[in-house]
Amino acid sequence: TLLGGHDDGRFMSEKGATIAGLKLANAFVLTTRGVPQLYYGDEIAMTGADEPTTREDFPGGFPGDKRNAFSRAGRTKDEQEVFEHIQKLTSLRAELEPLRTGRLVNLYVSEQQYAYARVSRRGTVVTVINNLNKPAEIGINVMPVGLANGEMMIDRLTGQQIQVSDRRLKVTLRARSAAVFVRR
């Protein structure tokens, strides 16, 4: 599959699961249609032996816990990376109305890349996902969603800026990464 793993809380317990894959899966879940559902502990990449039935209690906030993952100081480097990524994505979903109510328009679909827009009266958001283990350059026709030549777009995850040219967005993504573009 494009993202690998599952979006039902078992992802990090799957053989071969990675932090990069978890971040891609959450980028998809939090920018596509529908009501996103995150299983407790996904925000810090928790696992369990027989997901989802054997996930332990979230570390912290309970008497006798050895650490408190509710705070930055209580999270590992990988846990903090996932936490910040999901925090950014959930903030974008709250801020950008098209991510909550916009119609979905598929713009580019291949075995390892996917680009789609969420379009509403309040704007357009274009999400691009690269699942390859190497960087990829993707040319996306954006005319179906009303983006015009010369418009500047900014990736709200990285700050990368690109311009619509010849009815296309020419997007370069790092290995196993996603971008969420809005009009600048």
GROMACS .gro file of C-alpha atoms in nm:
model
  184
    1THR     CA    1   0.000   0.000   0.000
    2LEU     CA    2   0.099   0.363  -0.035
    3LEU     CA    3   0.156   0.424   0.334
    4GLY     CA    4   0.209   0.075   0.468
    5GLY     CA    5   0.083  -0.037   0.805
    6HIS     CA    6  -0.256   0.058   0.940
    7ASP     CA    7  -0.433   0.371   1.052
    8ASP     CA    8  -0.614   0.196   1.335
    9GLY     CA    9  -0.357   0.229   1.611
   10ARG     CA   10  -0.153  -0.082   1.529
   11PHE     CA   11   0.095   0.077   1.291
   12MET     CA   12   0.409   0.090   1.507
   13SER     CA   13   0.365  -0.274   1.613
   14GLU     CA   14   0.370  -0.395   1.251
   15LYS     CA   15   0.687  -0.560   1.121
   16GLY     CA   16   0.906  -0.298   0.951
   17ALA     CA   17   0.713  -0.001   1.091
   18THR     CA   18   0.908   0.325   1.114
   19ILE     CA   19   0.863   0.672   1.255
   20ALA     CA   20   0.863   0.808   0.898
   21GLY     CA   21   0.582   0.569   0.804
   22LEU     CA   22   0.381   0.666   1.111
   23LYS     CA   23   0.421   1.033   1.023
   24LEU     CA   24   0.305   0.968   0.665
   25ALA     CA   25   0.004   0.771   0.784
   26ASN     CA   26  -0.096   1.053   1.018
   27ALA     CA   27  -0.044   1.316   0.746
   28PHE     CA   28  -0.293   1.121   0.536
   29VAL     CA   29  -0.545   1.055   0.816
   30LEU     CA   30  -0.544   1.419   0.930
   31THR     CA   31  -0.575   1.578   0.583
   32THR     CA   32  -0.813   1.345   0.398
   33ARG     CA   33  -1.193   1.322   0.415
   34GLY     CA   34  -1.372   1.194   0.719
   35VAL     CA   35  -1.334   1.226   1.091
   36PRO     CA   36  -0.978   1.131   1.189
   37GLN     CA   37  -0.937   0.883   1.470
   38LEU     CA   38  -0.610   0.848   1.657
   39TYR     CA   39  -0.574   0.567   1.908
   40TYR     CA   40  -0.432   0.676   2.243
   41GLY     CA   41  -0.056   0.666   2.243
   42ASP     CA   42  -0.026   0.705   1.864
   43GLU     CA   43   0.094   1.060   1.932
   44ILE     CA   44   0.412   0.916   2.087
   45ALA     CA   45   0.438   0.599   1.872
   46MET     CA   46   0.334   0.360   2.150
   47THR     CA   47   0.320  -0.010   2.069
   48GLY     CA   48   0.178  -0.325   2.217
   49ALA     CA   49   0.239  -0.697   2.171
   50ASP     CA   50  -0.109  -0.767   2.028
   51GLU     CA   51  -0.244  -0.432   1.913
   52PRO     CA   52  -0.476  -0.279   1.996
   53THR     CA   53  -0.577  -0.495   2.291
   54THR     CA   54  -0.246  -0.502   2.477
   55ARG     CA   55  -0.129  -0.142   2.465
   56GLU     CA   56  -0.016  -0.039   2.811
   57ASP     CA   57  -0.137   0.269   2.995
   58PHE     CA   58  -0.003   0.598   2.865
   59PRO     CA   59   0.314   0.675   3.062
   60GLY     CA   60   0.254   0.960   3.302
   61GLY     CA   61  -0.017   1.120   3.504
   62PHE     CA   62  -0.072   0.815   3.723
   63PRO     CA   63   0.076   0.736   4.064
   64GLY     CA   64   0.390   0.525   4.035
   65ASP     CA   65   0.466   0.606   3.670
   66LYS     CA   66   0.841   0.610   3.605
   67ARG     CA   67   0.813   0.888   3.349
   68ASN     CA   68   0.561   1.144   3.230
   69ALA     CA   69   0.517   1.143   2.851
   70PHE     CA   70   0.258   1.419   2.891
   71SER     CA   71   0.558   1.654   2.911
   72ARG     CA   72   0.840   1.709   2.663
   73ALA     CA   73   1.097   1.613   2.927
   74GLY     CA   74   0.929   1.273   2.966
   75ARG     CA   75   0.935   1.183   2.595
   76THR     CA   76   1.218   1.025   2.396
   77LYS     CA   77   1.357   1.197   2.086
   78ASP     CA   78   1.145   0.978   1.854
   79GLU     CA   79   0.835   1.027   2.069
   80GLN     CA   80   0.886   1.403   2.061
   81GLU     CA   81   0.930   1.400   1.682
   82VAL     CA   82   0.600   1.216   1.632
   83PHE     CA   83   0.426   1.430   1.894
   84GLU     CA   84   0.530   1.756   1.724
   85HIS     CA   85   0.432   1.627   1.381
   86ILE     CA   86   0.084   1.523   1.495
   87GLN     CA   87   0.046   1.845   1.692
   88LYS     CA   88   0.124   2.047   1.379
   89LEU     CA   89  -0.116   1.841   1.165
   90THR     CA   90  -0.401   1.868   1.416
   91SER     CA   91  -0.344   2.244   1.440
   92LEU     CA   92  -0.356   2.272   1.061
   93ARG     CA   93  -0.677   2.070   1.051
   94ALA     CA   94  -0.833   2.304   1.307
   95GLU     CA   95  -0.708   2.617   1.127
   96LEU     CA   96  -0.774   2.522   0.764
   97GLU     CA   97  -1.146   2.478   0.703
   98PRO     CA   98  -1.100   2.282   0.376
   99LEU     CA   99  -0.928   2.004   0.573
  100ARG     CA  100  -1.243   1.962   0.780
  101THR     CA  101  -1.523   2.011   0.528
  102GLY     CA  102  -1.375   2.042   0.179
  103ARG     CA  103  -1.447   1.802  -0.103
  104LEU     CA  104  -1.165   1.567  -0.198
  105VAL     CA  105  -1.010   1.596  -0.546
  106ASN     CA  106  -0.747   1.342  -0.650
  107LEU     CA  107  -0.469   1.519  -0.838
  108TYR     CA  108  -0.193   1.259  -0.874
  109VAL     CA  109  -0.191   0.889  -0.792
  110SER     CA  110   0.098   0.646  -0.836
  111GLU     CA  111   0.225   0.346  -0.646
  112GLN     CA  112   0.445   0.554  -0.413
  113GLN     CA  113   0.312   0.910  -0.440
  114TYR     CA  114  -0.030   1.062  -0.386
  115ALA     CA  115  -0.149   1.420  -0.423
  116TYR     CA  116  -0.498   1.542  -0.348
  117ALA     CA  117  -0.675   1.866  -0.270
  118ARG     CA  118  -0.942   1.954  -0.021
  119VAL     CA  119  -1.153   2.234  -0.167
  120SER     CA  120  -1.421   2.449  -0.005
  121ARG     CA  121  -1.556   2.802  -0.046
  122ARG     CA  122  -1.291   2.913   0.203
  123GLY     CA  123  -0.991   2.780   0.014
  124THR     CA  124  -0.785   2.498  -0.126
  125VAL     CA  125  -0.532   2.276   0.050
  126VAL     CA  126  -0.309   2.043  -0.154
  127THR     CA  127  -0.150   1.748   0.026
  128VAL     CA  128   0.136   1.563  -0.142
  129ILE     CA  129   0.282   1.238  -0.006
  130ASN     CA  130   0.605   1.068  -0.114
  131ASN     CA  131   0.641   0.713   0.018
  132LEU     CA  132   0.966   0.638  -0.165
  133ASN     CA  133   1.287   0.589   0.032
  134LYS     CA  134   1.441   0.861  -0.185
  135PRO     CA  135   1.345   1.216  -0.282
  136ALA     CA  136   1.088   1.256  -0.559
  137GLU     CA  137   0.984   1.534  -0.793
  138ILE     CA  138   0.615   1.530  -0.877
  139GLY     CA  139   0.434   1.743  -1.137
  140ILE     CA  140   0.073   1.797  -1.035
  141ASN     CA  141  -0.198   1.944  -1.257
  142VAL     CA  142  -0.383   2.189  -1.029
  143MET     CA  143  -0.626   2.337  -1.278
  144PRO     CA  144  -0.910   2.106  -1.158
  145VAL     CA  145  -0.900   2.286  -0.822
  146GLY     CA  146  -0.882   2.642  -0.956
  147LEU     CA  147  -0.520   2.729  -0.883
  148ALA     CA  148  -0.394   2.976  -1.143
  149ASN     CA  149  -0.056   3.029  -1.302
  150GLY     CA  150   0.157   3.260  -1.090
  151GLU     CA  151  -0.007   3.177  -0.757
  152MET     CA  152   0.241   3.111  -0.477
  153MET     CA  153   0.186   2.812  -0.251
  154ILE     CA  154   0.354   2.744   0.083
  155ASP     CA  155   0.399   2.409   0.255
  156ARG     CA  156   0.268   2.459   0.606
  157LEU     CA  157   0.483   2.170   0.734
  158THR     CA  158   0.823   2.290   0.608
  159GLY     CA  159   0.781   2.645   0.476
  160GLN     CA  160   0.879   2.539   0.121
  161GLN     CA  161   0.732   2.779  -0.136
  162ILE     CA  162   0.647   2.697  -0.496
  163GLN     CA  163   0.466   2.876  -0.775
  164VAL     CA  164   0.196   2.741  -1.003
  165SER     CA  165   0.346   2.737  -1.350
  166ASP     CA  166   0.203   2.593  -1.671
  167ARG     CA  167  -0.103   2.482  -1.471
  168ARG     CA  168   0.114   2.265  -1.248
  169LEU     CA  169   0.280   2.248  -0.911
  170LYS     CA  170   0.627   2.101  -0.942
  171VAL     CA  171   0.687   1.959  -0.595
  172THR     CA  172   1.012   1.809  -0.467
  173LEU     CA  173   0.973   1.604  -0.151
  174ARG     CA  174   1.231   1.440   0.072
  175ALA     CA  175   1.222   1.063   0.112
  176ARG     CA  176   0.911   0.940   0.297
  177SER     CA  177   0.765   1.284   0.358
  178ALA     CA  178   0.450   1.487   0.307
  179ALA     CA  179   0.364   1.848   0.228
  180VAL     CA  180   0.048   2.049   0.295
  181PHE     CA  181   0.029   2.344   0.054
  182VAL     CA  182  -0.194   2.650   0.086
  183ARG     CA  183  -0.204   2.980  -0.102
  184ARG     CA  184   0.048   3.221   0.036
   0.00000   0.00000   0.00000
